[in-house]
Amino acid sequence: MESILISGNPASRRRVIGFERELDRLEQWLAGPHAIARIFSISGIGGIGKTTLLAEMAHRASRSSALALWLDGQGELATSGTFLSSLELALESEYGRRREPGTGLLPHVVGELSRQRTVLMVDNGERLDQLEGWLLTSFLPQLESSEVLLVVASRGGLSDRWHMNPAWGGGGRIETFPLGLFTRAQVMDYLRESGLVTKVQTEVVQKTDGHPLLLSLTVDLLRSRGGELRDRSNEIPAMLSADWLREAASPALHRALTALSLLPAGDPLLLNALLDKPVTPGEFHELASMSFVRATPQGLSLHHVVSRLLRDDYSRRHPQRFQSLRHRALRLLAERFRTVDRRTQMRIASHVLELYREFLPSAHAYVDFSSALRPGEPIPYRPEDLPFLHRFLADSLARADWQSELVRAEDCHAVLDEIALHSPEGFCIVRSDTGIPLGFCAGFRLHVQSVPLLERFAPSLLPMLGEESVHLRRVPAEAADTLCILLAAVDVNQSWYGPEELGAMLMQQWLIHMTSGWRAILFTSDPQLSMLLPILGFQAKDRHRQDGSTGGQLNWWELDFRHITFEEWVQRVIQQTASGGPATVAGQEPDAGIDAIETKQILHHLSEYDKLEQLPIVRQLRVSGAAVQACVRAILTEDNPPFPLTRLEQRILWESFLCKELNKNQLAEAFHMSRTTFYRHSQQAVSHLAHVLTQSLADGGKGTG
């Protein structure tokens, strides 16, 4: 595990978070009665904690009375002479071990290292390849019978030459320790001693993605500002991005890395399709050698933290170029989706959602997409999951959280058992790093065998499906392609993830699952859920009046990947992320018509015919103020708002410009958003309305069509 040092009492030594596996292995070697010579290879991307780990190892080695020597690969690995001279200086300055006159440098160093148990640490070991021949043939063979531990920290780890060496790799004397990211529990442990208030800690947890250096820099920056989050926090991704980009020696590689950050993995063909100037085979090989790039069967893949921070930095510096490049990447991924296997398709779907995430609601009653959570490889339902799911469901029912109105509360646990028994494919479960369930949604696959269960537990469903219910009674189980979601809940008793974060991860994983050719249907009267679903591609099908005294409306929502191709769904995503509307996305000029600024002017004067008619854009269009007002009202009251306007955006515009009962802060609170998030959604809503209004007025102002 990676680590970060945390300040406690300034007078005391700082304690270490993480590194349990690596430090336990060091302690075993130090405590053994006869420690054999070994090599530890520590690897990981920049800022992951390699230097911190070596510092802690040095401390523990010294505490156990072993020699602890440190070399910095940036200046002490150029030649064998530099290497030995640096060790001689360390032995003399730290331990008083001077070389006797007439003693050669190599015999002196080997002799001193052999006298007692020694831990030799090499930081920044990327340049060790310049010496590996000499080390493996001349230096290390003289230490094979000594109690020496060589610890090398580098971004890429030791080369194959080390692992193929008969004495060391072949002899099982090399242990590798690739460092990963902080777990959520470790991040929260770190932040508990940060001095930051709980609300700020929560935001730091969500934004730093478990990357140690990003976390520590963010905390230091917030401490220096009294915990206030300001725009200058954007400096951190830029700082880290610059550090990683230093590995790229040429502008061509810089551009290639930016393009690669928009792909789950890229072979030369896919990567060059994104670049104006193709990368050469030599440059592609250079990319593959970088510490934060790994080779996969689908091509080169960036470490996801590096990928995200490179995107963040590039989008801030060159927003228009970044948006254009992202749209090209989305189209290329949609095209490739058809030709790859299912596992690769799931990776593509996951990456598309990651590129779309910044446009999804960062604050919502059920989901929070602002966190950088990643669902990981899905694990199917297992029988041992069921007690967890029942507990989550019981907590949800006790709090009256969302559950399907089709199922009575007293039947929910029985429905969960029946889904587990008859339709386990209907589960989608998000899990912790150790595989423990953290949240789930579940439903029945619709076919002849599930119809009796639906009649028993959700009797109102089949009548609402109309003629389709007759067809379902003839569909064999193996031909089922529709899933009706009935239950969903997350673990609210653990402290590592917020319920809305888990909701977002659950929704993301479930959408990825649906892309394999499923149709999902959902009935709800919950307005919050009805605002969220169209943003994720759901289509409104119908409305049905609920049974009982409430008389509420059930909205039928559907996401159908049987008849909509992945390419079409991605095109919707592209259209929703395009500031200039769908025409801009396709690489054309924006529609000649009403822009966002002009639309906002119309909204501000919507109730004033005379002022509307004096607006330059209205006079240019040669329509009356009454016609413009009627058109806008029709668009904002349409049951199914015209694309790309969403229901959420429709409501925001209605409440902001027609009702005018709440100020901006109150509106943000009413929509469960921060002021910044509400502003972003409002801007996008006005932009989308501009596109719809242009089209509608071009059709003669007869409505939304």
PDB file of N, CA, C and O in Angstrom, residues 574-628:
ATOM      1  N   ILE A 574     -23.150  13.052 -26.574  1.00  0.00           N
ATOM      2  CA  ILE A 574     -22.413  14.131 -27.231  1.00  0.00           C
ATOM      3  C   ILE A 574     -23.284  15.376 -27.344  1.00  0.00           C
ATOM      4  O   ILE A 574     -22.841  16.492 -27.069  1.00  0.00           O
ATOM      5  N   GLN A 575     -24.537  15.187 -27.720  1.00  0.00           N
ATOM      6  CA  GLN A 575     -25.430  16.334 -27.882  1.00  0.00           C
ATOM      7  C   GLN A 575     -25.668  17.046 -26.557  1.00  0.00           C
ATOM      8  O   GLN A 575     -25.753  18.262 -26.505  1.00  0.00           O
ATOM      9  N   GLN A 576     -25.762  16.278 -25.470  1.00  0.00           N
ATOM     10  CA  GLN A 576     -25.998  16.904 -24.173  1.00  0.00           C
ATOM     11  C   GLN A 576     -24.764  17.638 -23.668  1.00  0.00           C
ATOM     12  O   GLN A 576     -24.859  18.514 -22.810  1.00  0.00           O
ATOM     13  N   THR A 577     -23.581  17.283 -24.153  1.00  0.00           N
ATOM     14  CA  THR A 577     -22.360  17.936 -23.679  1.00  0.00           C
ATOM     15  C   THR A 577     -21.890  19.036 -24.610  1.00  0.00           C
ATOM     16  O   THR A 577     -20.847  19.643 -24.372  1.00  0.00           O
ATOM     17  N   ALA A 578     -22.632  19.280 -25.684  1.00  0.00           N
ATOM     18  CA  ALA A 578     -22.204  20.280 -26.656  1.00  0.00           C
ATOM     19  C   ALA A 578     -22.809  21.624 -26.313  1.00  0.00           C
ATOM     20  O   ALA A 578     -24.014  21.772 -26.265  1.00  0.00           O
ATOM     21  N   SER A 579     -21.966  22.612 -26.068  1.00  0.00           N
ATOM     22  CA  SER A 579     -22.475  23.931 -25.698  1.00  0.00           C
ATOM     23  C   SER A 579     -23.216  24.589 -26.842  1.00  0.00           C
ATOM     24  O   SER A 579     -24.075  25.427 -26.630  1.00  0.00           O
ATOM     25  N   GLY A 580     -22.876  24.201 -28.061  1.00  0.00           N
ATOM     26  CA  GLY A 580     -23.538  24.835 -29.206  1.00  0.00           C
ATOM     27  C   GLY A 580     -24.673  24.035 -29.757  1.00  0.00           C
ATOM     28  O   GLY A 580     -25.204  24.382 -30.800  1.00  0.00           O
ATOM     29  N   GLY A 581     -25.088  22.965 -29.106  1.00  0.00           N
ATOM     30  CA  GLY A 581     -26.199  22.177 -29.595  1.00  0.00           C
ATOM     31  C   GLY A 581     -25.751  21.092 -30.537  1.00  0.00           C
ATOM     32  O   GLY A 581     -24.596  20.982 -30.920  1.00  0.00           O
ATOM     33  N   PRO A 582     -26.667  20.219 -30.957  1.00  0.00           N
ATOM     34  CA  PRO A 582     -26.332  19.062 -31.769  1.00  0.00           C
ATOM     35  C   PRO A 582     -25.634  19.380 -33.073  1.00  0.00           C
ATOM     36  O   PRO A 582     -24.767  18.644 -33.490  1.00  0.00           O
ATOM     37  N   ALA A 583     -25.978  20.482 -33.721  1.00  0.00           N
ATOM     38  CA  ALA A 583     -25.339  20.760 -35.013  1.00  0.00           C
ATOM     39  C   ALA A 583     -23.861  20.995 -34.862  1.00  0.00           C
ATOM     40  O   ALA A 583     -23.060  20.610 -35.695  1.00  0.00           O
ATOM     41  N   THR A 584     -23.475  21.618 -33.755  1.00  0.00           N
ATOM     42  CA  THR A 584     -22.057  21.883 -33.519  1.00  0.00           C
ATOM     43  C   THR A 584     -21.292  20.590 -33.347  1.00  0.00           C
ATOM     44  O   THR A 584     -20.171  20.448 -33.808  1.00  0.00           O
ATOM     45  N   VAL A 585     -21.927  19.608 -32.696  1.00  0.00           N
ATOM     46  CA  VAL A 585     -21.262  18.342 -32.430  1.00  0.00           C
ATOM     47  C   VAL A 585     -20.889  17.630 -33.706  1.00  0.00           C
ATOM     48  O   VAL A 585     -19.841  17.015 -33.824  1.00  0.00           O
ATOM     49  N   ALA A 586     -21.732  17.689 -34.678  1.00  0.00           N
ATOM     50  CA  ALA A 586     -21.485  16.987 -35.920  1.00  0.00           C
ATOM     51  C   ALA A 586     -20.414  17.655 -36.772  1.00  0.00           C
ATOM     52  O   ALA A 586     -20.116  17.224 -37.863  1.00  0.00           O
ATOM     53  N   GLY A 587     -19.810  18.711 -36.238  1.00  0.00           N
ATOM     54  CA  GLY A 587     -18.745  19.385 -36.956  1.00  0.00           C
ATOM     55  C   GLY A 587     -19.241  20.455 -37.909  1.00  0.00           C
ATOM     56  O   GLY A 587     -18.498  20.969 -38.734  1.00  0.00           O
ATOM     57  N   GLN A 588     -20.552  20.814 -37.793  1.00  0.00           N
ATOM     58  CA  GLN A 588     -21.103  21.842 -38.647  1.00  0.00           C
ATOM     59  C   GLN A 588     -21.103  23.168 -37.906  1.00  0.00           C
ATOM     60  O   GLN A 588     -20.827  23.249 -36.731  1.00  0.00           O
ATOM     61  N   GLU A 589     -21.487  24.214 -38.632  1.00  0.00           N
ATOM     62  CA  GLU A 589     -21.646  25.512 -37.997  1.00  0.00           C
ATOM     63  C   GLU A 589     -22.901  25.488 -37.146  1.00  0.00           C
ATOM     64  O   GLU A 589     -23.874  24.832 -37.477  1.00  0.00           O
ATOM     65  N   PRO A 590     -22.943  26.210 -36.021  1.00  0.00           N
ATOM     66  CA  PRO A 590     -24.149  26.274 -35.225  1.00  0.00           C
ATOM     67  C   PRO A 590     -25.295  26.841 -36.048  1.00  0.00           C
ATOM     68  O   PRO A 590     -25.110  27.604 -36.982  1.00  0.00           O
ATOM     69  N   ASP A 591     -26.536  26.418 -35.673  1.00  0.00           N
ATOM     70  CA  ASP A 591     -27.709  26.918 -36.369  1.00  0.00           C
ATOM     71  C   ASP A 591     -27.743  28.450 -36.326  1.00  0.00           C
ATOM     72  O   ASP A 591     -27.500  29.055 -35.289  1.00  0.00           O
ATOM     73  N   ALA A 592     -28.054  29.034 -37.457  1.00  0.00           N
ATOM     74  CA  ALA A 592     -28.259  30.480 -37.469  1.00  0.00           C
ATOM     75  C   ALA A 592     -29.577  30.741 -36.768  1.00  0.00           C
ATOM     76  O   ALA A 592     -30.616  30.291 -37.203  1.00  0.00           O
ATOM     77  N   GLY A 593     -29.566  31.434 -35.690  1.00  0.00           N
ATOM     78  CA  GLY A 593     -30.793  31.648 -34.933  1.00  0.00           C
ATOM     79  C   GLY A 593     -30.497  32.284 -33.601  1.00  0.00           C
ATOM     80  O   GLY A 593     -29.653  33.165 -33.488  1.00  0.00           O
ATOM     81  N   ILE A 594     -31.162  31.798 -32.578  1.00  0.00           N
ATOM     82  CA  ILE A 594     -31.111  32.402 -31.257  1.00  0.00           C
ATOM     83  C   ILE A 594     -29.974  31.780 -30.451  1.00  0.00           C
ATOM     84  O   ILE A 594     -29.891  30.553 -30.346  1.00  0.00           O
ATOM     85  N   ASP A 595     -29.126  32.610 -29.883  1.00  0.00           N
ATOM     86  CA  ASP A 595     -28.056  32.075 -29.054  1.00  0.00           C
ATOM     87  C   ASP A 595     -28.467  32.147 -27.588  1.00  0.00           C
ATOM     88  O   ASP A 595     -29.568  32.606 -27.242  1.00  0.00           O
ATOM     89  N   ALA A 596     -27.579  31.700 -26.700  1.00  0.00           N
ATOM     90  CA  ALA A 596     -27.914  31.605 -25.279  1.00  0.00           C
ATOM     91  C   ALA A 596     -28.154  32.972 -24.651  1.00  0.00           C
ATOM     92  O   ALA A 596     -29.057  33.141 -23.820  1.00  0.00           O
ATOM     93  N   ILE A 597     -27.356  33.970 -25.037  1.00  0.00           N
ATOM     94  CA  ILE A 597     -27.522  35.319 -24.475  1.00  0.00           C
ATOM     95  C   ILE A 597     -28.877  35.890 -24.874  1.00  0.00           C
ATOM     96  O   ILE A 597     -29.613  36.460 -24.058  1.00  0.00           O
ATOM     97  N   GLU A 598     -29.245  35.712 -26.143  1.00  0.00           N
ATOM     98  CA  GLU A 598     -30.535  36.209 -26.621  1.00  0.00           C
ATOM     99  C   GLU A 598     -31.693  35.461 -25.960  1.00  0.00           C
ATOM    100  O   GLU A 598     -32.736  36.047 -25.645  1.00  0.00           O
ATOM    101  N   THR A 599     -31.507  34.162 -25.728  1.00  0.00           N
ATOM    102  CA  THR A 599     -32.550  33.389 -25.062  1.00  0.00           C
ATOM    103  C   THR A 599     -32.761  33.871 -23.636  1.00  0.00           C
ATOM    104  O   THR A 599     -33.907  33.964 -23.162  1.00  0.00           O
ATOM    105  N   LYS A 600     -31.672  34.181 -22.954  1.00  0.00           N
ATOM    106  CA  LYS A 600     -31.809  34.683 -21.578  1.00  0.00           C
ATOM    107  C   LYS A 600     -32.535  36.029 -21.569  1.00  0.00           C
ATOM    108  O   LYS A 600     -33.344  36.302 -20.670  1.00  0.00           O
ATOM    109  N   GLN A 601     -32.304  36.888 -22.560  1.00  0.00           N
ATOM    110  CA  GLN A 601     -33.024  38.154 -22.654  1.00  0.00           C
ATOM    111  C   GLN A 601     -34.522  37.909 -22.842  1.00  0.00           C
ATOM    112  O   GLN A 601     -35.367  38.583 -22.237  1.00  0.00           O
ATOM    113  N   ILE A 602     -34.846  36.936 -23.676  1.00  0.00           N
ATOM    114  CA  ILE A 602     -36.258  36.588 -23.897  1.00  0.00           C
ATOM    115  C   ILE A 602     -36.895  36.102 -22.601  1.00  0.00           C
ATOM    116  O   ILE A 602     -38.019  36.505 -22.248  1.00  0.00           O
ATOM    117  N   LEU A 603     -36.182  35.260 -21.860  1.00  0.00           N
ATOM    118  CA  LEU A 603     -36.719  34.737 -20.605  1.00  0.00           C
ATOM    119  C   LEU A 603     -36.947  35.860 -19.590  1.00  0.00           C
ATOM    120  O   LEU A 603     -37.944  35.852 -18.858  1.00  0.00           O
ATOM    121  N   HIS A 604     -36.045  36.809 -19.534  1.00  0.00           N
ATOM    122  CA  HIS A 604     -36.166  37.898 -18.570  1.00  0.00           C
ATOM    123  C   HIS A 604     -37.390  38.777 -18.857  1.00  0.00           C
ATOM    124  O   HIS A 604     -37.987  39.350 -17.942  1.00  0.00           O
ATOM    125  N   HIS A 605     -37.774  38.903 -20.121  1.00  0.00           N
ATOM    126  CA  HIS A 605     -38.881  39.784 -20.497  1.00  0.00           C
ATOM    127  C   HIS A 605     -40.088  39.002 -21.002  1.00  0.00           C
ATOM    128  O   HIS A 605     -40.905  39.539 -21.754  1.00  0.00           O
ATOM    129  N   LEU A 606     -40.197  37.750 -20.568  1.00  0.00           N
ATOM    130  CA  LEU A 606     -41.215  36.877 -21.152  1.00  0.00           C
ATOM    131  C   LEU A 606     -42.640  37.387 -20.929  1.00  0.00           C
ATOM    132  O   LEU A 606     -43.521  37.146 -21.760  1.00  0.00           O
ATOM    133  N   SER A 607     -42.891  38.062 -19.833  1.00  0.00           N
ATOM    134  CA  SER A 607     -44.261  38.517 -19.538  1.00  0.00           C
ATOM    135  C   SER A 607     -44.551  39.915 -20.088  1.00  0.00           C
ATOM    136  O   SER A 607     -45.641  40.453 -19.869  1.00  0.00           O
ATOM    137  N   GLU A 608     -43.594  40.481 -20.826  1.00  0.00           N
ATOM    138  CA  GLU A 608     -43.749  41.853 -21.313  1.00  0.00           C
ATOM    139  C   GLU A 608     -43.708  41.867 -22.841  1.00  0.00           C
ATOM    140  O   GLU A 608     -42.643  41.893 -23.448  1.00  0.00           O
ATOM    141  N   TYR A 609     -44.908  41.849 -23.459  1.00  0.00           N
ATOM    142  CA  TYR A 609     -44.970  41.765 -24.912  1.00  0.00           C
ATOM    143  C   TYR A 609     -44.185  42.884 -25.598  1.00  0.00           C
ATOM    144  O   TYR A 609     -43.433  42.657 -26.545  1.00  0.00           O
ATOM    145  N   ASP A 610     -44.373  44.116 -25.084  1.00  0.00           N
ATOM    146  CA  ASP A 610     -43.755  45.256 -25.760  1.00  0.00           C
ATOM    147  C   ASP A 610     -42.239  45.184 -25.714  1.00  0.00           C
ATOM    148  O   ASP A 610     -41.553  45.462 -26.706  1.00  0.00           O
ATOM    149  N   LYS A 611     -41.691  44.809 -24.552  1.00  0.00           N
ATOM    150  CA  LYS A 611     -40.231  44.704 -24.456  1.00  0.00           C
ATOM    151  C   LYS A 611     -39.701  43.523 -25.274  1.00  0.00           C
ATOM    152  O   LYS A 611     -38.598  43.596 -25.835  1.00  0.00           O
ATOM    153  N   LEU A 612     -40.474  42.448 -25.339  1.00  0.00           N
ATOM    154  CA  LEU A 612     -40.059  41.310 -26.160  1.00  0.00           C
ATOM    155  C   LEU A 612     -39.905  41.735 -27.613  1.00  0.00           C
ATOM    156  O   LEU A 612     -38.933  41.389 -28.293  1.00  0.00           O
ATOM    157  N   GLU A 613     -40.876  42.513 -28.101  1.00  0.00           N
ATOM    158  CA  GLU A 613     -40.858  42.883 -29.513  1.00  0.00           C
ATOM    159  C   GLU A 613     -39.760  43.880 -29.845  1.00  0.00           C
ATOM    160  O   GLU A 613     -39.420  44.063 -31.018  1.00  0.00           O
ATOM    161  N   GLN A 614     -39.200  44.516 -28.795  1.00  0.00           N
ATOM    162  CA  GLN A 614     -38.104  45.456 -29.022  1.00  0.00           C
ATOM    163  C   GLN A 614     -36.737  44.773 -29.023  1.00  0.00           C
ATOM    164  O   GLN A 614     -35.738  45.395 -29.389  1.00  0.00           O
ATOM    165  N   LEU A 615     -36.697  43.499 -28.612  1.00  0.00           N
ATOM    166  CA  LEU A 615     -35.412  42.785 -28.592  1.00  0.00           C
ATOM    167  C   LEU A 615     -34.919  42.598 -30.026  1.00  0.00           C
ATOM    168  O   LEU A 615     -35.695  42.200 -30.912  1.00  0.00           O
ATOM    169  N   PRO A 616     -33.625  42.864 -30.287  1.00  0.00           N
ATOM    170  CA  PRO A 616     -33.095  42.735 -31.661  1.00  0.00           C
ATOM    171  C   PRO A 616     -33.365  41.371 -32.280  1.00  0.00           C
ATOM    172  O   PRO A 616     -33.697  41.296 -33.471  1.00  0.00           O
ATOM    173  N   ILE A 617     -33.231  40.289 -31.496  1.00  0.00           N
ATOM    174  CA  ILE A 617     -33.396  38.961 -32.075  1.00  0.00           C
ATOM    175  C   ILE A 617     -34.847  38.724 -32.484  1.00  0.00           C
ATOM    176  O   ILE A 617     -35.135  38.102 -33.517  1.00  0.00           O
ATOM    177  N   VAL A 618     -35.809  39.247 -31.691  1.00  0.00           N
ATOM    178  CA  VAL A 618     -37.212  39.057 -32.025  1.00  0.00           C
ATOM    179  C   VAL A 618     -37.564  39.850 -33.289  1.00  0.00           C
ATOM    180  O   VAL A 618     -38.278  39.363 -34.179  1.00  0.00           O
ATOM    181  N   ARG A 619     -37.032  41.061 -33.374  1.00  0.00           N
ATOM    182  CA  ARG A 619     -37.276  41.866 -34.582  1.00  0.00           C
ATOM    183  C   ARG A 619     -36.640  41.207 -35.800  1.00  0.00           C
ATOM    184  O   ARG A 619     -37.205  41.218 -36.902  1.00  0.00           O
ATOM    185  N   GLN A 620     -35.475  40.606 -35.597  1.00  0.00           N
ATOM    186  CA  GLN A 620     -34.781  39.932 -36.706  1.00  0.00           C
ATOM    187  C   GLN A 620     -35.588  38.733 -37.203  1.00  0.00           C
ATOM    188  O   GLN A 620     -35.642  38.454 -38.400  1.00  0.00           O
ATOM    189  N   LEU A 621     -36.233  38.029 -36.269  1.00  0.00           N
ATOM    190  CA  LEU A 621     -37.019  36.850 -36.636  1.00  0.00           C
ATOM    191  C   LEU A 621     -38.387  37.216 -37.195  1.00  0.00           C
ATOM    192  O   LEU A 621     -39.082  36.357 -37.750  1.00  0.00           O
ATOM    193  N   ARG A 622     -38.794  38.467 -36.994  1.00  0.00           N
ATOM    194  CA  ARG A 622     -40.073  38.961 -37.514  1.00  0.00           C
ATOM    195  C   ARG A 622     -41.252  38.156 -36.963  1.00  0.00           C
ATOM    196  O   ARG A 622     -42.136  37.703 -37.710  1.00  0.00           O
ATOM    197  N   VAL A 623     -41.253  37.976 -35.655  1.00  0.00           N
ATOM    198  CA  VAL A 623     -42.379  37.330 -34.976  1.00  0.00           C
ATOM    199  C   VAL A 623     -42.855  38.267 -33.877  1.00  0.00           C
ATOM    200  O   VAL A 623     -42.121  39.156 -33.434  1.00  0.00           O
ATOM    201  N   SER A 624     -44.084  38.066 -33.431  1.00  0.00           N
ATOM    202  CA  SER A 624     -44.632  38.921 -32.386  1.00  0.00           C
ATOM    203  C   SER A 624     -44.158  38.471 -31.018  1.00  0.00           C
ATOM    204  O   SER A 624     -43.766  37.311 -30.828  1.00  0.00           O
ATOM    205  N   GLY A 625     -44.218  39.396 -30.053  1.00  0.00           N
ATOM    206  CA  GLY A 625     -43.874  39.035 -28.686  1.00  0.00           C
ATOM    207  C   GLY A 625     -44.782  37.962 -28.140  1.00  0.00           C
ATOM    208  O   GLY A 625     -44.345  37.068 -27.402  1.00  0.00           O
ATOM    209  N   ALA A 626     -46.067  38.035 -28.513  1.00  0.00           N
ATOM    210  CA  ALA A 626     -47.017  37.018 -28.046  1.00  0.00           C
ATOM    211  C   ALA A 626     -46.652  35.632 -28.575  1.00  0.00           C
ATOM    212  O   ALA A 626     -46.750  34.629 -27.864  1.00  0.00           O
ATOM    213  N   ALA A 627     -46.194  35.576 -29.834  1.00  0.00           N
ATOM    214  CA  ALA A 627     -45.822  34.285 -30.414  1.00  0.00           C
ATOM    215  C   ALA A 627     -44.601  33.702 -29.716  1.00  0.00           C
ATOM    216  O   ALA A 627     -44.527  32.493 -29.459  1.00  0.00           O
ATOM    217  N   VAL A 628     -43.624  34.568 -29.415  1.00  0.00           N
ATOM    218  CA  VAL A 628     -42.430  34.096 -28.712  1.00  0.00           C
ATOM    219  C   VAL A 628     -42.807  33.588 -27.322  1.00  0.00           C
ATOM    220  O   VAL A 628     -42.364  32.523 -26.887  1.00  0.00           O
TER     221      VAL A 628
END
